[in-house]
Coordinates of C-alpha atoms and ligand atoms in Angstrom, one line a residue:
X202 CA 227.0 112.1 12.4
X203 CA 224.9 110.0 15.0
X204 CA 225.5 106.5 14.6
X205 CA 222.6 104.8 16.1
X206 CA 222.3 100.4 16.3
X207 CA 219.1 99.0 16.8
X208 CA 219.5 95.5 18.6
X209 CA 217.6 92.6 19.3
X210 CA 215.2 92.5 17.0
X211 CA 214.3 90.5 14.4
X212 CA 215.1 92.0 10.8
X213 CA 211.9 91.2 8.5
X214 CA 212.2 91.4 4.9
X215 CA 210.2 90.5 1.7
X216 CA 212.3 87.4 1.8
X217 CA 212.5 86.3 5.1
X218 CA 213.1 87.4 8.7
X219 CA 216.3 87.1 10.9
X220 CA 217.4 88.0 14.3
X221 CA 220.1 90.8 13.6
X222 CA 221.1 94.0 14.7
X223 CA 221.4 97.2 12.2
X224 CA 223.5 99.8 12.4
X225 CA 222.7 103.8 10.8
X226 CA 225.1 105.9 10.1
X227 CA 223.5 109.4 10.2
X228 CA 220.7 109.0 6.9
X229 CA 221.5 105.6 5.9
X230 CA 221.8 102.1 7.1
X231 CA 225.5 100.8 7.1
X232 CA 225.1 97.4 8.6
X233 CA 223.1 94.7 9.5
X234 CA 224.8 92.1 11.8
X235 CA 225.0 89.1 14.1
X236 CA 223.2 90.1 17.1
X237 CA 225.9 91.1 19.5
X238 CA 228.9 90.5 17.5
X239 CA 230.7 91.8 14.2
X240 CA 233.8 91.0 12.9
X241 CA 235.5 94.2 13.4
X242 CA 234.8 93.6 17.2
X243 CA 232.1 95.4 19.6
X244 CA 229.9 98.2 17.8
X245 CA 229.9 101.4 20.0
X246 CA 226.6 103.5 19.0
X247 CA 225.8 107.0 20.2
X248 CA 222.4 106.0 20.6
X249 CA 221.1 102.2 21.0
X250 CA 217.6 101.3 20.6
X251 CA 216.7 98.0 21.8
X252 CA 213.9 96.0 19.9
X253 CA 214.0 93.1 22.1
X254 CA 210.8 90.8 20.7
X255 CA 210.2 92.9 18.4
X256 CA 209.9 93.4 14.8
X257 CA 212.0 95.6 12.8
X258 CA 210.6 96.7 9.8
X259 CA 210.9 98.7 6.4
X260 CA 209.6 102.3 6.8
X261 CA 206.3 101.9 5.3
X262 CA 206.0 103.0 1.5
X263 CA 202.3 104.2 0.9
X264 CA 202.2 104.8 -3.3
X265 CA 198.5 106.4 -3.3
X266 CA 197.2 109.4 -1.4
X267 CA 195.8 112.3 -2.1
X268 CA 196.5 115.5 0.8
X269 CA 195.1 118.7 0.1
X270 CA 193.5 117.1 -3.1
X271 CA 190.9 119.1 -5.0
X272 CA 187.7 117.1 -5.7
X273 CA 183.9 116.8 -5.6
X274 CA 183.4 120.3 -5.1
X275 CA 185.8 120.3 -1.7
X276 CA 189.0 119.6 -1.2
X277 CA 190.8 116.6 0.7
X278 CA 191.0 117.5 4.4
X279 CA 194.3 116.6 4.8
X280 CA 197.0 118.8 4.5
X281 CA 200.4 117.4 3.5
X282 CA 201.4 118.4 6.9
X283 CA 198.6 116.4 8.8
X284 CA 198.6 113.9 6.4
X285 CA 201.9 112.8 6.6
X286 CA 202.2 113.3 10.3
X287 CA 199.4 110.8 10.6
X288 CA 201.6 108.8 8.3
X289 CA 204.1 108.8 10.2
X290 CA 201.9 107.8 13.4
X291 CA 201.1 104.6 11.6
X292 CA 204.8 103.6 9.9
X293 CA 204.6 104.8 7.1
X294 CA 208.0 106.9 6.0
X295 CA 207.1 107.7 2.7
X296 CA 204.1 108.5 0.6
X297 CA 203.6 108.9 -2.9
X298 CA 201.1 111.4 -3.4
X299 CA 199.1 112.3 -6.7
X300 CA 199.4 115.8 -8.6
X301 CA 196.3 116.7 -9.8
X302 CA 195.8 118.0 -13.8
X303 CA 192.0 118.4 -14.4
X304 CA 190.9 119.2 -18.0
X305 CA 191.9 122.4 -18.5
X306 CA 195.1 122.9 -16.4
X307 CA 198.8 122.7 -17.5
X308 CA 200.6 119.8 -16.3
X309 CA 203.8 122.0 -15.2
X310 CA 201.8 124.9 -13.3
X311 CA 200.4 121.9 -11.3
X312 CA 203.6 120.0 -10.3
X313 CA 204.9 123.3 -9.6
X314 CA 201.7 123.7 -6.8
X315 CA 202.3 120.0 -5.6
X316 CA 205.8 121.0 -4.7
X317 CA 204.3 124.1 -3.2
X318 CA 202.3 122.1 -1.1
X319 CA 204.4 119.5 0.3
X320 CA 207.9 121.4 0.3
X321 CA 208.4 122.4 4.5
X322 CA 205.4 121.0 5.1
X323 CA 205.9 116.9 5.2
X324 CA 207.3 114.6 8.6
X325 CA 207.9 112.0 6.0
X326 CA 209.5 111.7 2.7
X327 CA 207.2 112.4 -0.3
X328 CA 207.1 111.6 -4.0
X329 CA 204.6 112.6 -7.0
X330 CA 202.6 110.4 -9.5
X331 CA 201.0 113.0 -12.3
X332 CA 197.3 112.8 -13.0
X333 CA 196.9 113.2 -16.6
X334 CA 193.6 114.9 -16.9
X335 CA 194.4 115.8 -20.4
X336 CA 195.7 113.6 -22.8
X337 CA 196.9 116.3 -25.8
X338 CA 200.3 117.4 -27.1
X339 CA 201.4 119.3 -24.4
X340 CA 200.7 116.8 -21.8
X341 CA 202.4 114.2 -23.7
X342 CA 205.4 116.2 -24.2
X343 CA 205.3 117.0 -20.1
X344 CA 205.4 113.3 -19.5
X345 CA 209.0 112.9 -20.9
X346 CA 210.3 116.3 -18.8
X347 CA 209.0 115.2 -15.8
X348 CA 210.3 111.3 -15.2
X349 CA 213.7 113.7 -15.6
X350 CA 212.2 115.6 -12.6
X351 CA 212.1 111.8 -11.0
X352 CA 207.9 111.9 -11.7
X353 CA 207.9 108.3 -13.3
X354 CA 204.5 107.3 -13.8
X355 CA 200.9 108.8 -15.0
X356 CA 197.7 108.2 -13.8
X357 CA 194.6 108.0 -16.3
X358 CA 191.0 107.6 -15.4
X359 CA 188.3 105.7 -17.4
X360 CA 185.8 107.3 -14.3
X361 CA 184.4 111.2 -13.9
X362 CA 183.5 112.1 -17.3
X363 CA 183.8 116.1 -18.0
X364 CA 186.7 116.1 -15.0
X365 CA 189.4 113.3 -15.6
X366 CA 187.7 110.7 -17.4
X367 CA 190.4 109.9 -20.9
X368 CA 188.5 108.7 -23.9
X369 CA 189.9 105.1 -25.2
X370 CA 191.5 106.9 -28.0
X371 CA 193.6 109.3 -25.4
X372 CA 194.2 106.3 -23.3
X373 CA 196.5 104.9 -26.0
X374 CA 197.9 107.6 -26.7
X375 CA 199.5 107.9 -22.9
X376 CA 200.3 104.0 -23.4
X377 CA 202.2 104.8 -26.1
X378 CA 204.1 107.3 -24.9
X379 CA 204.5 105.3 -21.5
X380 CA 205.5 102.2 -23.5
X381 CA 208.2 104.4 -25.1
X382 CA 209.5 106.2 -22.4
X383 CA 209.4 102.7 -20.2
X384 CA 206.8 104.6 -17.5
X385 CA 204.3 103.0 -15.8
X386 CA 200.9 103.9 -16.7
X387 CA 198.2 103.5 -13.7
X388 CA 195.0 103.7 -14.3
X389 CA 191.8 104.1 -12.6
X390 CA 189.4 101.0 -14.3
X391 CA 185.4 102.0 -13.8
X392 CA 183.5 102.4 -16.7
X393 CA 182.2 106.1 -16.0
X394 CA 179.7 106.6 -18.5
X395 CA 178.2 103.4 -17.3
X396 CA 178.1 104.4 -14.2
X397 CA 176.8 108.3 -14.8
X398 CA 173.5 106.7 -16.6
X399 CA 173.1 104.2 -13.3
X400 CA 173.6 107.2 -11.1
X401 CA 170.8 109.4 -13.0
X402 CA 168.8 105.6 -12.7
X403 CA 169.3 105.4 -9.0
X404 CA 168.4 109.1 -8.4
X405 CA 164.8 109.1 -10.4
X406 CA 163.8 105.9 -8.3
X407 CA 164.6 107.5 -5.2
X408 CA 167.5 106.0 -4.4
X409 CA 169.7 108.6 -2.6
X410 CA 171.1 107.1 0.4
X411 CA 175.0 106.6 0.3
X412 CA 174.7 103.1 -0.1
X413 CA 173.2 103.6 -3.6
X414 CA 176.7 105.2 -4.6
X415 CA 178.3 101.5 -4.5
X416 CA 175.3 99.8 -6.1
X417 CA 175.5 102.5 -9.5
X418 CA 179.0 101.1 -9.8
X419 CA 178.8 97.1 -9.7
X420 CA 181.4 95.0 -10.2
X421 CA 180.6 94.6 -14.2
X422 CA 181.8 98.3 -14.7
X423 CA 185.2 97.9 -12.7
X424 CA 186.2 94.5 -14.9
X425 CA 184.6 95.8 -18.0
X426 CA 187.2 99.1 -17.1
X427 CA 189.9 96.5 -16.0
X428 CA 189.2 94.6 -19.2
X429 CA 189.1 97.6 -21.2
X430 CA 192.4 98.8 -19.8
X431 CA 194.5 95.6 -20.0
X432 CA 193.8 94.8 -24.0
X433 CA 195.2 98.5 -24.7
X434 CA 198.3 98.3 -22.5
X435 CA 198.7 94.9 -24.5
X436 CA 198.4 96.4 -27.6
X437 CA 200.4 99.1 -26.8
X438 CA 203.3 97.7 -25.0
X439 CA 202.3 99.4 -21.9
X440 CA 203.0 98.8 -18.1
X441 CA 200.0 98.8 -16.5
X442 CA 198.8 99.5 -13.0
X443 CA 195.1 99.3 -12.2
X444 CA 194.7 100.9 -8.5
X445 CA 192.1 100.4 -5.9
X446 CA 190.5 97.3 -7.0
X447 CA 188.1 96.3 -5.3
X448 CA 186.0 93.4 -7.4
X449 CA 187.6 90.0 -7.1
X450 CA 186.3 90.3 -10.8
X451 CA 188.9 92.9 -11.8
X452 CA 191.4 91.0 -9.9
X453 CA 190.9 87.7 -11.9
X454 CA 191.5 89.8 -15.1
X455 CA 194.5 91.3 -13.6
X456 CA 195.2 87.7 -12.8
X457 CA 194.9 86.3 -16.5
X458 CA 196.6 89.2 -17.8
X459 CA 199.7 88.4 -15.7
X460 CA 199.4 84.6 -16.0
X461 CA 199.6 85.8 -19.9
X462 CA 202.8 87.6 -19.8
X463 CA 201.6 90.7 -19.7
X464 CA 203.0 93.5 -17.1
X465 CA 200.0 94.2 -15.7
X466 CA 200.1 94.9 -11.4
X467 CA 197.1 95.6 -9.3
X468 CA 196.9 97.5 -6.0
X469 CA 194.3 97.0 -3.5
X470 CA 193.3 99.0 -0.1
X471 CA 192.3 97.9 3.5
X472 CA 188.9 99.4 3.1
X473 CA 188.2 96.6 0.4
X474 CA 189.9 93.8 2.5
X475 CA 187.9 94.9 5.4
X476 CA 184.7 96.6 4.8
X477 CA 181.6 95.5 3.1
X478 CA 178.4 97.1 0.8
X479 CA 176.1 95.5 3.2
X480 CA 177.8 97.3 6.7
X481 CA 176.9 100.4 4.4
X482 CA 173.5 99.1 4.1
X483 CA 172.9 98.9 7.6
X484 CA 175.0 102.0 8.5
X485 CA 172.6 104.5 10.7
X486 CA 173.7 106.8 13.5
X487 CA 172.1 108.7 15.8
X488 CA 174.7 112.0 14.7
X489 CA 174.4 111.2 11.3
X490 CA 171.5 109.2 10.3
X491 CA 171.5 107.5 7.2
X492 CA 174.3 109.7 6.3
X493 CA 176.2 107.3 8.4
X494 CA 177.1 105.1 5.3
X495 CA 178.9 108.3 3.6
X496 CA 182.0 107.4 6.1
X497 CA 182.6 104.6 3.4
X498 CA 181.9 106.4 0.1
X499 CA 185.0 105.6 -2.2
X500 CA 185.5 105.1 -5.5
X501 CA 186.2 102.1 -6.8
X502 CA 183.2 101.0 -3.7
X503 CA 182.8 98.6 -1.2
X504 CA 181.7 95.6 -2.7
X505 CA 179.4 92.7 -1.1
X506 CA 180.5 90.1 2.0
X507 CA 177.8 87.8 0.5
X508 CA 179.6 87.8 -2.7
X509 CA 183.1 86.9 -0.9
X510 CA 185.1 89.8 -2.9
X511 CA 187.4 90.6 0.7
X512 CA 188.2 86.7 0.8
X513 CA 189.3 86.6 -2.9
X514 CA 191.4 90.1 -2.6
X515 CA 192.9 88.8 0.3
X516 CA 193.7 85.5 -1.4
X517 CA 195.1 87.7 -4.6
X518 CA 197.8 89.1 -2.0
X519 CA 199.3 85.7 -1.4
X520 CA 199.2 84.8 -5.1
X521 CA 201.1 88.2 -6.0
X522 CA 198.6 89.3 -8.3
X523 CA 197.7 92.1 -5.8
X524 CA 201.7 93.5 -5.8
X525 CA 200.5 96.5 -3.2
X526 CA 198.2 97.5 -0.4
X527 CA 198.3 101.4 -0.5
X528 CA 195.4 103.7 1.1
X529 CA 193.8 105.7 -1.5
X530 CA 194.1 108.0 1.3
X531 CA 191.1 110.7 0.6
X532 CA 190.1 112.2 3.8
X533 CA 186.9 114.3 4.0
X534 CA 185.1 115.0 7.0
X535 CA 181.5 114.3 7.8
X536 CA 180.6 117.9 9.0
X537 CA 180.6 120.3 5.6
X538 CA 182.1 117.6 3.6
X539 CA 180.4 114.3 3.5
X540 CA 177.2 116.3 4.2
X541 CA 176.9 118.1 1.0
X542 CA 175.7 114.4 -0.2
X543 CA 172.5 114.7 2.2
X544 CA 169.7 113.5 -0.3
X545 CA 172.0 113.3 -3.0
X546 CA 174.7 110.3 -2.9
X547 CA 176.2 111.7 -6.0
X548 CA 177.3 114.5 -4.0
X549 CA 179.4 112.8 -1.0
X550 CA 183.1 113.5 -2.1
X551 CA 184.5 110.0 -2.7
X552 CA 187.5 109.0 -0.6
X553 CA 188.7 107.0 2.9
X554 CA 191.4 108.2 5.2
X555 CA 193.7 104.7 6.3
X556 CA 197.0 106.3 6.1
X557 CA 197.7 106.3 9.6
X558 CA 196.2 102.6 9.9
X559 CA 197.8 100.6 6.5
X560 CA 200.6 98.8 8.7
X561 CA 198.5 97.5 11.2
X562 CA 195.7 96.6 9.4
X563 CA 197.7 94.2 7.3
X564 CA 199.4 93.5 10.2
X565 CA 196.2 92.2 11.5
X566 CA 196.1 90.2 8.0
X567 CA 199.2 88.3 9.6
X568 CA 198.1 87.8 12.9
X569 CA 194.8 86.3 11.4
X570 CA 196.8 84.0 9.2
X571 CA 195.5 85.3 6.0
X572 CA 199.4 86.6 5.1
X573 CA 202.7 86.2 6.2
X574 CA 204.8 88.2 8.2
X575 CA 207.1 88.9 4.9
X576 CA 204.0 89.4 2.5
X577 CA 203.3 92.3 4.8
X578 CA 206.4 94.1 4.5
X579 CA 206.2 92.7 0.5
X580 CA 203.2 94.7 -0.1
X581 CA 203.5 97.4 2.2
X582 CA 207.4 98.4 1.8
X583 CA 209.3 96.6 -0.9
X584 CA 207.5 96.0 -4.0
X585 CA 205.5 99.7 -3.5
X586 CA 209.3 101.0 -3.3
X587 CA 210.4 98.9 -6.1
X588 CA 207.0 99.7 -8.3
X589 CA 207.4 103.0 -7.8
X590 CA 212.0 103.6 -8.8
X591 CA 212.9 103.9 -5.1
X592 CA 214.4 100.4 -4.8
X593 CA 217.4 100.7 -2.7
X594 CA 216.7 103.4 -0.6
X595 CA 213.3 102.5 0.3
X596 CA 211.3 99.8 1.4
X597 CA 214.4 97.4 2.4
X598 CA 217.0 97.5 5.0
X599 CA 220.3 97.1 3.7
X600 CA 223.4 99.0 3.4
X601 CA 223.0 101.8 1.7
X602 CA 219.5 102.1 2.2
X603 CA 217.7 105.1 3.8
X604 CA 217.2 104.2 7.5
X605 CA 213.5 104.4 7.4
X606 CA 212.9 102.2 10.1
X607 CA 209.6 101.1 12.0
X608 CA 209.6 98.6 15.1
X609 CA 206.8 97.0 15.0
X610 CA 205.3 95.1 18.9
X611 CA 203.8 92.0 17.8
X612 CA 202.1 91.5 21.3
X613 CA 201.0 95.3 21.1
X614 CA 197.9 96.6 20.3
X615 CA 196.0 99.0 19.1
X616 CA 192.8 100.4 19.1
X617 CA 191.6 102.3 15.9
X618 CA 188.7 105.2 15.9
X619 CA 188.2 108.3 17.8
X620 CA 187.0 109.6 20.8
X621 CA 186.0 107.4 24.2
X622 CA 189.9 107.3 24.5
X623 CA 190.7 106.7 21.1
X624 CA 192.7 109.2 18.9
X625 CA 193.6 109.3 15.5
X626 CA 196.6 111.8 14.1
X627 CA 194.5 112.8 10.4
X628 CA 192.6 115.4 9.7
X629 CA 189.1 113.8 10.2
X630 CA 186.1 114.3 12.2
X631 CA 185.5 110.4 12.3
X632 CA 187.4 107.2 11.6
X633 CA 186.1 104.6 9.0
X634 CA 188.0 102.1 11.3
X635 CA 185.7 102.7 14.3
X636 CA 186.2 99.9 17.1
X637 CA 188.6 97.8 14.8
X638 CA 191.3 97.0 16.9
X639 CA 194.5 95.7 16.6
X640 CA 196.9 92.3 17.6
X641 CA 199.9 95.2 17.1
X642 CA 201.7 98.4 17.6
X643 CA 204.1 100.8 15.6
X644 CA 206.4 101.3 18.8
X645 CA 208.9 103.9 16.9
X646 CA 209.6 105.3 13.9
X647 CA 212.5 106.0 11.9
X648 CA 213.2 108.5 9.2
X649 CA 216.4 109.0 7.7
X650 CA 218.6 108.0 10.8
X651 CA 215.9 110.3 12.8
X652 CA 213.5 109.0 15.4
X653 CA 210.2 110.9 14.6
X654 CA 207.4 108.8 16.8
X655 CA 208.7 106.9 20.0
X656 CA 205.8 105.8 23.0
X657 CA 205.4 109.4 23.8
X658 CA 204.4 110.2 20.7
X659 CA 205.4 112.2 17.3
X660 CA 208.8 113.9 17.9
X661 CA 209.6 114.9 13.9
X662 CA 209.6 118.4 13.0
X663 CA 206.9 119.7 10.8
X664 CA 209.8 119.4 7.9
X665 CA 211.4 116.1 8.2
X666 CA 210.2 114.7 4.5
X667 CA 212.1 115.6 1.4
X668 CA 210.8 115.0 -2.2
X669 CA 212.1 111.7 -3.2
X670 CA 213.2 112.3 -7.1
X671 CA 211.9 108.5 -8.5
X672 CA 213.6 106.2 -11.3
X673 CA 211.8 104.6 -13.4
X674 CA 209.9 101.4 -11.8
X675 CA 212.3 98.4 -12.0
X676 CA 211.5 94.7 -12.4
X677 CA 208.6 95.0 -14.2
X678 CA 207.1 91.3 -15.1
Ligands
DUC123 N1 188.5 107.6 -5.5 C1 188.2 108.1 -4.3 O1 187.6 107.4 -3.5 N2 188.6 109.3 -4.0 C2 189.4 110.1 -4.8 C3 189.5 109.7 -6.2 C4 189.1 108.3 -6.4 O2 189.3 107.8 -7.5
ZN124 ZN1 191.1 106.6 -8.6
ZN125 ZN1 193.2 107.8 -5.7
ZN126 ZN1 204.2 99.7 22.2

């Protein structure tokens, strides 16, 4: 097996940072040490990397995207193959995507298409959350069979009535069998119906343009959700994790809830640390139009700058009520995709692509002072690892741990977008990240004890990534 040692650099983890060398034994990490020294004498490698002044990171652990994904009358534009090559681009070594059960479908026919999907097709390790689309007998019963397949947690949705959306009374049912089985129940928190009757409201008064999709879904039907969805898991014993918040609202109910005892986590996702309503407002090109501002249609939305929700979400990430930054990765492009909402917002397929940008966008949160350099690799590697049973094999580095390794330039940069000598690696005819650039650069990336993206680019195979079977999440509190 190749041994490789990585030297020079200094080891950050969610704990603190350390100049040390690591040594990888073929898949795993074996060692980390003294920089120069151990006290068997000299390490020989067969390969040595050196990471002089630079940062050597946890592979990045994204817990929420959606390749290939089925939705709005289209279908993500990401393929598991592009997607997680773009991953892989950006640091990130392992995702954790969604399966998809709609009303309608049987939970097992669907895992089996996930696996279809992503098996020989991923450059970085994958894992599955299950949608529950249907809460009913069958369902339930799948929930059990598949945390022994290592799928250990469910997603409900209080949001797209007649597709997803689980009435109150199926909601705690999935709690209760989550509280039983000790699974963590995630949960999209809008209040849909709300939001349907303000959508049919917008339309009539002739509000179409894509910045009407974030004002039909204010910030009172994301807490009212949030709300909604907290009392049930605390009557029902449940662990709860609301995604994608985006309304410091929510976030101060997540806040309480914790505060309270309760095991209630929230994730947030760079478009909601970064972007605002009122850039969406103003959003016109001369390709696009007014259709510009459908680059940025995602659901939960962007919320106002004047209302300070980017400040407070960014200030819920140092107080650990945000526990993880994932994507929400939900590419669509503008041509054939995003168009079909011309006229219509309710028609623009909801979803942002950041999986290739996650790790330096918080990055850029560290360079701006906002977070530390170990908050970063908190909410981007460890706690997303530890959330989601892959503690110990991902998102740290320490023996015994896959070497998914990423080392990170400080002093690098990057520019994000495409075109005018910018590139991007997902499948997208345009970047939501347009001119953003970046006090930092993903140098190389390791996967398993294999280097898959070095300065000349992606050198992984198209199937590097293996299904990650999960535990269930650990540490819960
Ligand atoms: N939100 C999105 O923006 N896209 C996919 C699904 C979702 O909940
Ligand atoms: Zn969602
Ligand atoms: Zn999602
Ligand atoms: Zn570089």
């Amino acid at each position: 097996m190749t041994t490789t040692l990585i030297t020079g650099g200094t080891v950050i983890s969610a704990t603190g940072s350390a100049l040390q060398d690591v040594l990888i034994d073929g898949e795993r990490i074996v060692a980390l040490l003294a920089p120069g020294t151990t006290p068997l004498g000299p390490v020989t490698a067969d390969v040595t990397i050196d990471a002089t002044g630079k940062y050597v990171i946890p592979g990045g652990v994204d817990g929420h995207t959606h390749m290939e994904m089925p939705f709005g009358g289209t279908q993500a534009s990401d393929t598991f193959e592009t997607g997680t090559r773009a991953a892989a681009w950006g640091g990130t070594t392992t995702i954790v995507d969604f399966v998809v059960q709609a009303h309608g479908q049987r939970v097992q026919d669907q895992v089996a298409l996930w696996h279809e999907k992503a098996s020989g097709n991923s450059a970085v390790d994958y894992a599955f959350h299950q949608i529950l689309g249907d809460v009913n007998d069958e369902s339930l019963k799948a929930m059990q069979e598949l945390i022994g397949e290592g799928i250990t947690s469910f997603k409900l949705f209080m949001a797209y009535p007649g597709v997803f959306l689980s009435s109150d009374g199926q909601i705690v049912q999935a709690m209760q069998a989550g509280a039983d089985l000790g699974a963590l129940i995630m949960m999209h928190a809008e209040n849909g119906s709300a939001i349907d009757v303000l959508v049919q409201q917008a339309l009539q008064r002739g509000e179409t343009g894509p910045y009407f999709h974030g004002t039909s879904r204010p910030w009172q039907t994301e807490q009212e959700a949030t709300h909604r969805a907290v009392m049930l898991a605390d009557l029902t014993g449940a662990p709860l994790y609301i995604v994608h918040v985006s309304a410091k609202q929510a976030l101060a109910r997540i806040a309480e809830a914790r505060n309270a005892g309760q095991n209630v986590f929230g994730e947030t996702c760079p478009q909601y640390l970064y972007l605002s309503l009122e850039e969406q407002l103003g959003a016109v090109s001369e390709e696009w139009g007014e259709l510009e501002g459908a680059k940025w249609v995602c659901s939960t939305p962007l919320r106002s700058r004047a209302e300070g929700h980017q400040d407070e979400l960014w200030k819920y990430i140092r107080t650990g009520d945000v526990t993880t930054v994932s994507t929400d990765h939900c590419p669509f492009c503008m041509k054939d995709q995003k168009e079909m909402g011309i006229g219509n917002f309710s028609k623009i397929p909801n979803g942002i692509g950041s999986v290739e940008h996650r790790m330096d966008l918080l990055f850029q949160g560290v360079k701006d002072g906002r977070i530390s350099k170990e908050r970063w690799v908190d909410v981007c590697c460890t706690t997303p690892a530890r959330m989601f049973g892959m503690y110990g094999r991902k998102g740290v580095i320490t023996p015994g741990a896959d070497a998914d390794i990423v080392i990170y330039d400080p002093d690098g940069h990057t520019s994000l977008g495409i075109g005018e000598g910018r590139e991007h690696h997902m499948n997208m005819d345009y970047s939501a990240w347009q001119g953003y650039e970046i006090d930092g650069h993903v140098d190389v990336v390791i996967s398993r004890g294999t280097v898959i993206k070095d300065e000349t680019g992606y050198i992984g195979g198209k199937s590097h990534g293996r299904f990650v079977k999960r535990e269930l999440s650990q540490n819960l509190i």
